[in-house]
Short mmCIF file of C-alpha atoms in Angstrom, two decimals:
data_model
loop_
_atom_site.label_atom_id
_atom_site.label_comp_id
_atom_site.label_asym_id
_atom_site.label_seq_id
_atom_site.Cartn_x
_atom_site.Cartn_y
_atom_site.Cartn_z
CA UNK B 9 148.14 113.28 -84.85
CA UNK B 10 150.59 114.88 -82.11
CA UNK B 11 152.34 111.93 -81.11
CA UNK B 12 156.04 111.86 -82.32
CA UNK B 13 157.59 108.23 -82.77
CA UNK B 14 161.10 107.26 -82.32
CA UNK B 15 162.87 103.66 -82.37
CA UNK B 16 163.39 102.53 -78.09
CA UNK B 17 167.02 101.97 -78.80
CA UNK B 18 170.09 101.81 -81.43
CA UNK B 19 173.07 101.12 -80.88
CA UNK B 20 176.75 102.45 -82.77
CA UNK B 21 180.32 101.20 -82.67
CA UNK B 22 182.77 103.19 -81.83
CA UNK B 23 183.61 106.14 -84.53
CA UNK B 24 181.12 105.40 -86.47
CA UNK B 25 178.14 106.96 -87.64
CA UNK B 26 174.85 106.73 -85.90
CA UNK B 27 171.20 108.37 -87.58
CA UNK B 28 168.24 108.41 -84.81
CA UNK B 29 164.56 109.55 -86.10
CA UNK B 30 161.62 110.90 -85.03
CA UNK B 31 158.50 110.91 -87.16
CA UNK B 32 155.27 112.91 -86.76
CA UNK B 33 153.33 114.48 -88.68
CA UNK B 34 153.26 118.06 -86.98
CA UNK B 35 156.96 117.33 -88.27
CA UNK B 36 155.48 118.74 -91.47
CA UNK B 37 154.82 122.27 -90.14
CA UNK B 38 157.24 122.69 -86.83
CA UNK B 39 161.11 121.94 -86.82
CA UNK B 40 161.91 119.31 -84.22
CA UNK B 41 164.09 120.00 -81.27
CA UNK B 42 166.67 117.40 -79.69
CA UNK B 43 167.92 116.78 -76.34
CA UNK B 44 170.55 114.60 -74.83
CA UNK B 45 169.67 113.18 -71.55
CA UNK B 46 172.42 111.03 -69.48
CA UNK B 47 171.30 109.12 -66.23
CA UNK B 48 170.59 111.24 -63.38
CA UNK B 49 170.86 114.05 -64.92
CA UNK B 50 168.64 116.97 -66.68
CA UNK B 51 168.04 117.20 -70.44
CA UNK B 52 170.35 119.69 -72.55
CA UNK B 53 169.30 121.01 -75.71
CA UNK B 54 171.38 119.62 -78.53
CA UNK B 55 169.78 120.72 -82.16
CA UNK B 56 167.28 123.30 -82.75
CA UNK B 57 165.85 124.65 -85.88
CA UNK B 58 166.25 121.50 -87.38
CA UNK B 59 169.99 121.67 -87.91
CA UNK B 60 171.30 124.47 -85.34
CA UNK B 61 173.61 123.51 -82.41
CA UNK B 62 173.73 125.78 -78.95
CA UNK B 63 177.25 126.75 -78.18
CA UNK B 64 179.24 123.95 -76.56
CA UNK B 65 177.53 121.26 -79.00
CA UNK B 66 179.98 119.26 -80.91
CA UNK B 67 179.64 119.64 -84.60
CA UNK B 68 179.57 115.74 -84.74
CA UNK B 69 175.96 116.46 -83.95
CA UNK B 70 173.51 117.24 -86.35
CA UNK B 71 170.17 116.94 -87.56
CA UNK B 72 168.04 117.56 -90.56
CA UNK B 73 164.27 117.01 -91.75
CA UNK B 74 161.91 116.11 -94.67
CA UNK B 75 158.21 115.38 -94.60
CA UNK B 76 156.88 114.32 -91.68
CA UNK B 77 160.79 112.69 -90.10
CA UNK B 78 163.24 114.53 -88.34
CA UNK B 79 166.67 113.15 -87.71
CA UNK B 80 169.63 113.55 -85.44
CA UNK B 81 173.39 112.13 -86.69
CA UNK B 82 176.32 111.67 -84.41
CA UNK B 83 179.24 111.32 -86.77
CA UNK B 84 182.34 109.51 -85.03
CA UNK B 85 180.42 108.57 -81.99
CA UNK B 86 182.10 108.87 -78.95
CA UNK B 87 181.86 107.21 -75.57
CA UNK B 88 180.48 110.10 -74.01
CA UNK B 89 177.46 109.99 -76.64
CA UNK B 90 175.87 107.05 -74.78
CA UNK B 91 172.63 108.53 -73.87
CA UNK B 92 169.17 108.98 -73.95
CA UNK B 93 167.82 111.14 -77.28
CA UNK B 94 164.45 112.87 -77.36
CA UNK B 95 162.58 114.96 -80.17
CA UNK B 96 160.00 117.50 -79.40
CA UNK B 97 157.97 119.91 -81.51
CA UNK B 98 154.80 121.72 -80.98
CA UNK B 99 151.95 119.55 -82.11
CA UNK B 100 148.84 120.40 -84.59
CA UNK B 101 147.13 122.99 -83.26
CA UNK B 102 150.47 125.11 -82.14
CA UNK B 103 150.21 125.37 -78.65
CA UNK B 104 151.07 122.54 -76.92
CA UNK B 105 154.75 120.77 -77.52
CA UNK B 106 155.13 116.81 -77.92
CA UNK B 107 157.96 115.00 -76.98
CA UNK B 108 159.01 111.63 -78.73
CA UNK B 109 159.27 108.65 -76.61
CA UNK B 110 163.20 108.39 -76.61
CA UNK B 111 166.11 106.78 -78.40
CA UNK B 112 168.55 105.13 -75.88
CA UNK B 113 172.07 105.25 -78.22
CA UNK B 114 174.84 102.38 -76.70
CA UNK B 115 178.17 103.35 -77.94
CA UNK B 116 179.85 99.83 -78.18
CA UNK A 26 174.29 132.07 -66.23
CA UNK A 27 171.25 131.48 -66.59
CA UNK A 28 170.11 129.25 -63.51
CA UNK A 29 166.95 127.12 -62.57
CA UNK A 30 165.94 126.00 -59.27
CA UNK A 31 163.34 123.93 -58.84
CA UNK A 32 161.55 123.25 -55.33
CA UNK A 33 158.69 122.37 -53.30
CA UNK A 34 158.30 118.20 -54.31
CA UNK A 35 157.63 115.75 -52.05
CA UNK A 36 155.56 112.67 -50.79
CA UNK A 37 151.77 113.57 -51.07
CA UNK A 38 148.89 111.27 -50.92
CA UNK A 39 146.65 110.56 -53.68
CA UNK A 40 143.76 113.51 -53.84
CA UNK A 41 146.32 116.08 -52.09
CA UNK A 42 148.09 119.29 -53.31
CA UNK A 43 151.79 120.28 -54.15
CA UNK A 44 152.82 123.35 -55.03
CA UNK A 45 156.09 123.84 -56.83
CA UNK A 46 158.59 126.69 -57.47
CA UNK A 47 161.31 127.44 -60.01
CA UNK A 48 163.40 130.48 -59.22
CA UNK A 49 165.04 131.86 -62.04
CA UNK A 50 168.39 134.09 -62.78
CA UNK A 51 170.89 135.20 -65.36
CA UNK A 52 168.18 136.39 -68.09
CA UNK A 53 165.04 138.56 -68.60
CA UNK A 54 162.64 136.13 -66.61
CA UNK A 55 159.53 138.36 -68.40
CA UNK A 56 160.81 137.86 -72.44
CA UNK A 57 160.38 133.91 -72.74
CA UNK A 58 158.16 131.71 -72.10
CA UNK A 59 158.18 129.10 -69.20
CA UNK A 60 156.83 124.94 -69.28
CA UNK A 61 156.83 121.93 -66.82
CA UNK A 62 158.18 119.26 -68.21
CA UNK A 63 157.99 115.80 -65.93
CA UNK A 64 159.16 112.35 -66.28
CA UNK A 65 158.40 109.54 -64.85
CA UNK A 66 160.68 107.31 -63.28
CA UNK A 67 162.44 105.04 -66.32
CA UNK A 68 160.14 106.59 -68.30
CA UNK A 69 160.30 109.15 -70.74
CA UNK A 70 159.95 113.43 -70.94
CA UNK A 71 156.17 114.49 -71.18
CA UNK A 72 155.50 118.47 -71.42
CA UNK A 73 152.93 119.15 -68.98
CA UNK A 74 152.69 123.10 -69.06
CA UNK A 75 153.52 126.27 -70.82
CA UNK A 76 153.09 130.19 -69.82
CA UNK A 77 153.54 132.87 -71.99
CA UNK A 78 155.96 135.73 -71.12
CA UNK A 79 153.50 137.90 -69.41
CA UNK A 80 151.73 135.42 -67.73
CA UNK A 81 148.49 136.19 -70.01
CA UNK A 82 148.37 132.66 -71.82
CA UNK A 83 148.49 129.17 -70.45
CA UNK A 84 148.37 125.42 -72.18
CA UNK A 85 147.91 122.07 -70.92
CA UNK A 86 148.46 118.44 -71.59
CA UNK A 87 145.31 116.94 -71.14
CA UNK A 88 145.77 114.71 -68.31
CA UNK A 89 146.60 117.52 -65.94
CA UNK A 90 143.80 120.07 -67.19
CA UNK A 91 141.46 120.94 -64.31
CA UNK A 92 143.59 120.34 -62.22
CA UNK A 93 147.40 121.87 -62.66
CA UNK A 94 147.53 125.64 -62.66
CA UNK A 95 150.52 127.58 -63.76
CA UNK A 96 152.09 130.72 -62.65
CA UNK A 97 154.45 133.06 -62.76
CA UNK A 98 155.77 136.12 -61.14
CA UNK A 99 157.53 138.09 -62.72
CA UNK A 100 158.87 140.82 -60.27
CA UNK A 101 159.90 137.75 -57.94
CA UNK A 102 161.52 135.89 -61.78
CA UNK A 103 159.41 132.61 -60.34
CA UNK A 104 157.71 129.96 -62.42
CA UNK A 105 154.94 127.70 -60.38
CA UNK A 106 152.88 125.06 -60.66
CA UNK A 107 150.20 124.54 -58.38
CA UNK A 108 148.89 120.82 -58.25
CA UNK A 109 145.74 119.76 -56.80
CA UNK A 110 143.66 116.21 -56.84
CA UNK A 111 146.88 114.20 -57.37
CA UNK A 112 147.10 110.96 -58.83
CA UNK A 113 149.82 107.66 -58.50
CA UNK A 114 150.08 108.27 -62.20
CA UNK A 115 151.65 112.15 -61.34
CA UNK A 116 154.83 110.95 -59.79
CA UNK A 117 157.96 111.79 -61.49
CA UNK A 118 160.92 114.10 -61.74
CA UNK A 119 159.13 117.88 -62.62
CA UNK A 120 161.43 119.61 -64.91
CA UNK A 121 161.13 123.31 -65.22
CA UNK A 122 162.06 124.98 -68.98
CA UNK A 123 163.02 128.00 -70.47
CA UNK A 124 162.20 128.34 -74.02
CA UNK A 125 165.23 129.36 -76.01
CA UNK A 126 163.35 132.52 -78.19
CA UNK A 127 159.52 132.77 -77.94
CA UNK A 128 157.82 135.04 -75.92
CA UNK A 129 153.79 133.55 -76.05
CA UNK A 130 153.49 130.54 -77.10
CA UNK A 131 156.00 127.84 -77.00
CA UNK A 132 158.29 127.46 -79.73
CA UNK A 133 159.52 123.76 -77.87
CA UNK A 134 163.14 124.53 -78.02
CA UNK A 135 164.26 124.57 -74.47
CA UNK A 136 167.67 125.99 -74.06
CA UNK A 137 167.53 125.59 -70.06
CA UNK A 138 166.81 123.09 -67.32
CA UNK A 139 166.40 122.96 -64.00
CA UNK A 140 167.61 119.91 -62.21
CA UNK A 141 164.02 118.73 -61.62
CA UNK A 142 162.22 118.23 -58.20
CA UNK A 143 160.41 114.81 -57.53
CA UNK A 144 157.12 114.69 -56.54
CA UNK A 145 155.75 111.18 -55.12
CA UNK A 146 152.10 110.47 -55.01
CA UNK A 147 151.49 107.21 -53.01
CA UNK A 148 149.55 106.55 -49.76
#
């Protein structure tokens, strides 16, 4: 398959800590990327190489991976967290990337 | 800085063409390779295209095969996307995406964005 799944929406209090998946099973072969995506605005790369952040990421951002399931973890979540999450990876055969279908995160 | 600029969407009926530009700056244009990614509207990111650095390899999703043809210059640092025999179901926000290390063939870890053009397809 190169279809990556993730839940529509989750939702976090405040501070607290927040896990958001992504399963698929060229999971198994390729790390997953994630990107942040706020309203109106363009996506920016958050974790790559499974658990890597660019410069500029907080370090309450992370991610790891087993099997076929990537994750992302926002640890304290803020306010300005609220956003839409996506995972990509290349799919089976190498070439082409997949992206997951999103993970809106509410901050309440 | 690295910079994107994405142009060249519009309004286009359905069975007409579009060509789009991203001009890019700030980095060796030639080293990494280049993808469309669209979305949409209130719908999610779908990668559409990749190039290789040199402009030797191409991949496509398979809804826009036969169809989309990708580009780039390299002298001018431009990424394109020619689009022919458009469809309703091609409207959305076209991204355009620098991959973060590989050089041929996508390694889907896209360290810059444009700020996306829209292209509408409706009669």
């Amino acid at each position: 398959s190169s279809e990556l799944t993730q839940d529509p929406a989750v939702s976090v209090a405040l501070g607290q800590t927040v896990r958001i998946t992504c399963q698929g099973d060229s999971l198994r072969s390729y790390y997953a990327s994630w990107y942040q995506q706020k309203p109106g605005q363009a996506p920016v790369l958050v974790i790559y190489d499974k658990n890597n952040r660019p410069s500029g990421i907080p370090d309450r951002i992370s991610g790891s991976s087993s099997g076929n399931t990537a994750s992302l973890t926002v640890t304290g979540a803020q306010a300005e967290d609220e956003a839409d999450y996506y995972c990509n990876s290349r799919d089976s055969s190498g070439n082409h990337v997949v992206f997951g279908g999103g993970t809106k995160l509410t901050v309440l | 800085e690295v910079q994107l600029l994405e142009s060249g969407g519009g309004l286009v009926q359905p069975g007409g063409s579009l060509r789009l530009s991203c001009a890019a700056s700030g980095y060796t244009f030639s080293s990494y390779v280049m993808s469309w990614v669209r979305q949409a509207p209130g719908k999610g990111l779908e990668w559409v295209s990749g190039i290789s650095g040199s402009g030797d390899s191409t991949y496509y999703t398979d809804s826009v095969k036969g169809r989309f043809t990708i580009s780039r210059d390299n002298s001018r640092k431009t990424l394109y996307l020619q689009m022919n025999s458009l469809r309703a179901e091609d409207t959305a926000v076209y991204y355009c995406a620098k991959d973060r290390r590989c050089s041929t063939t996508s390694c889907s870890d896209f360290d810059y964005w444009g700020q996306g053009t829209l292209v509408t397809v409706s009669s």
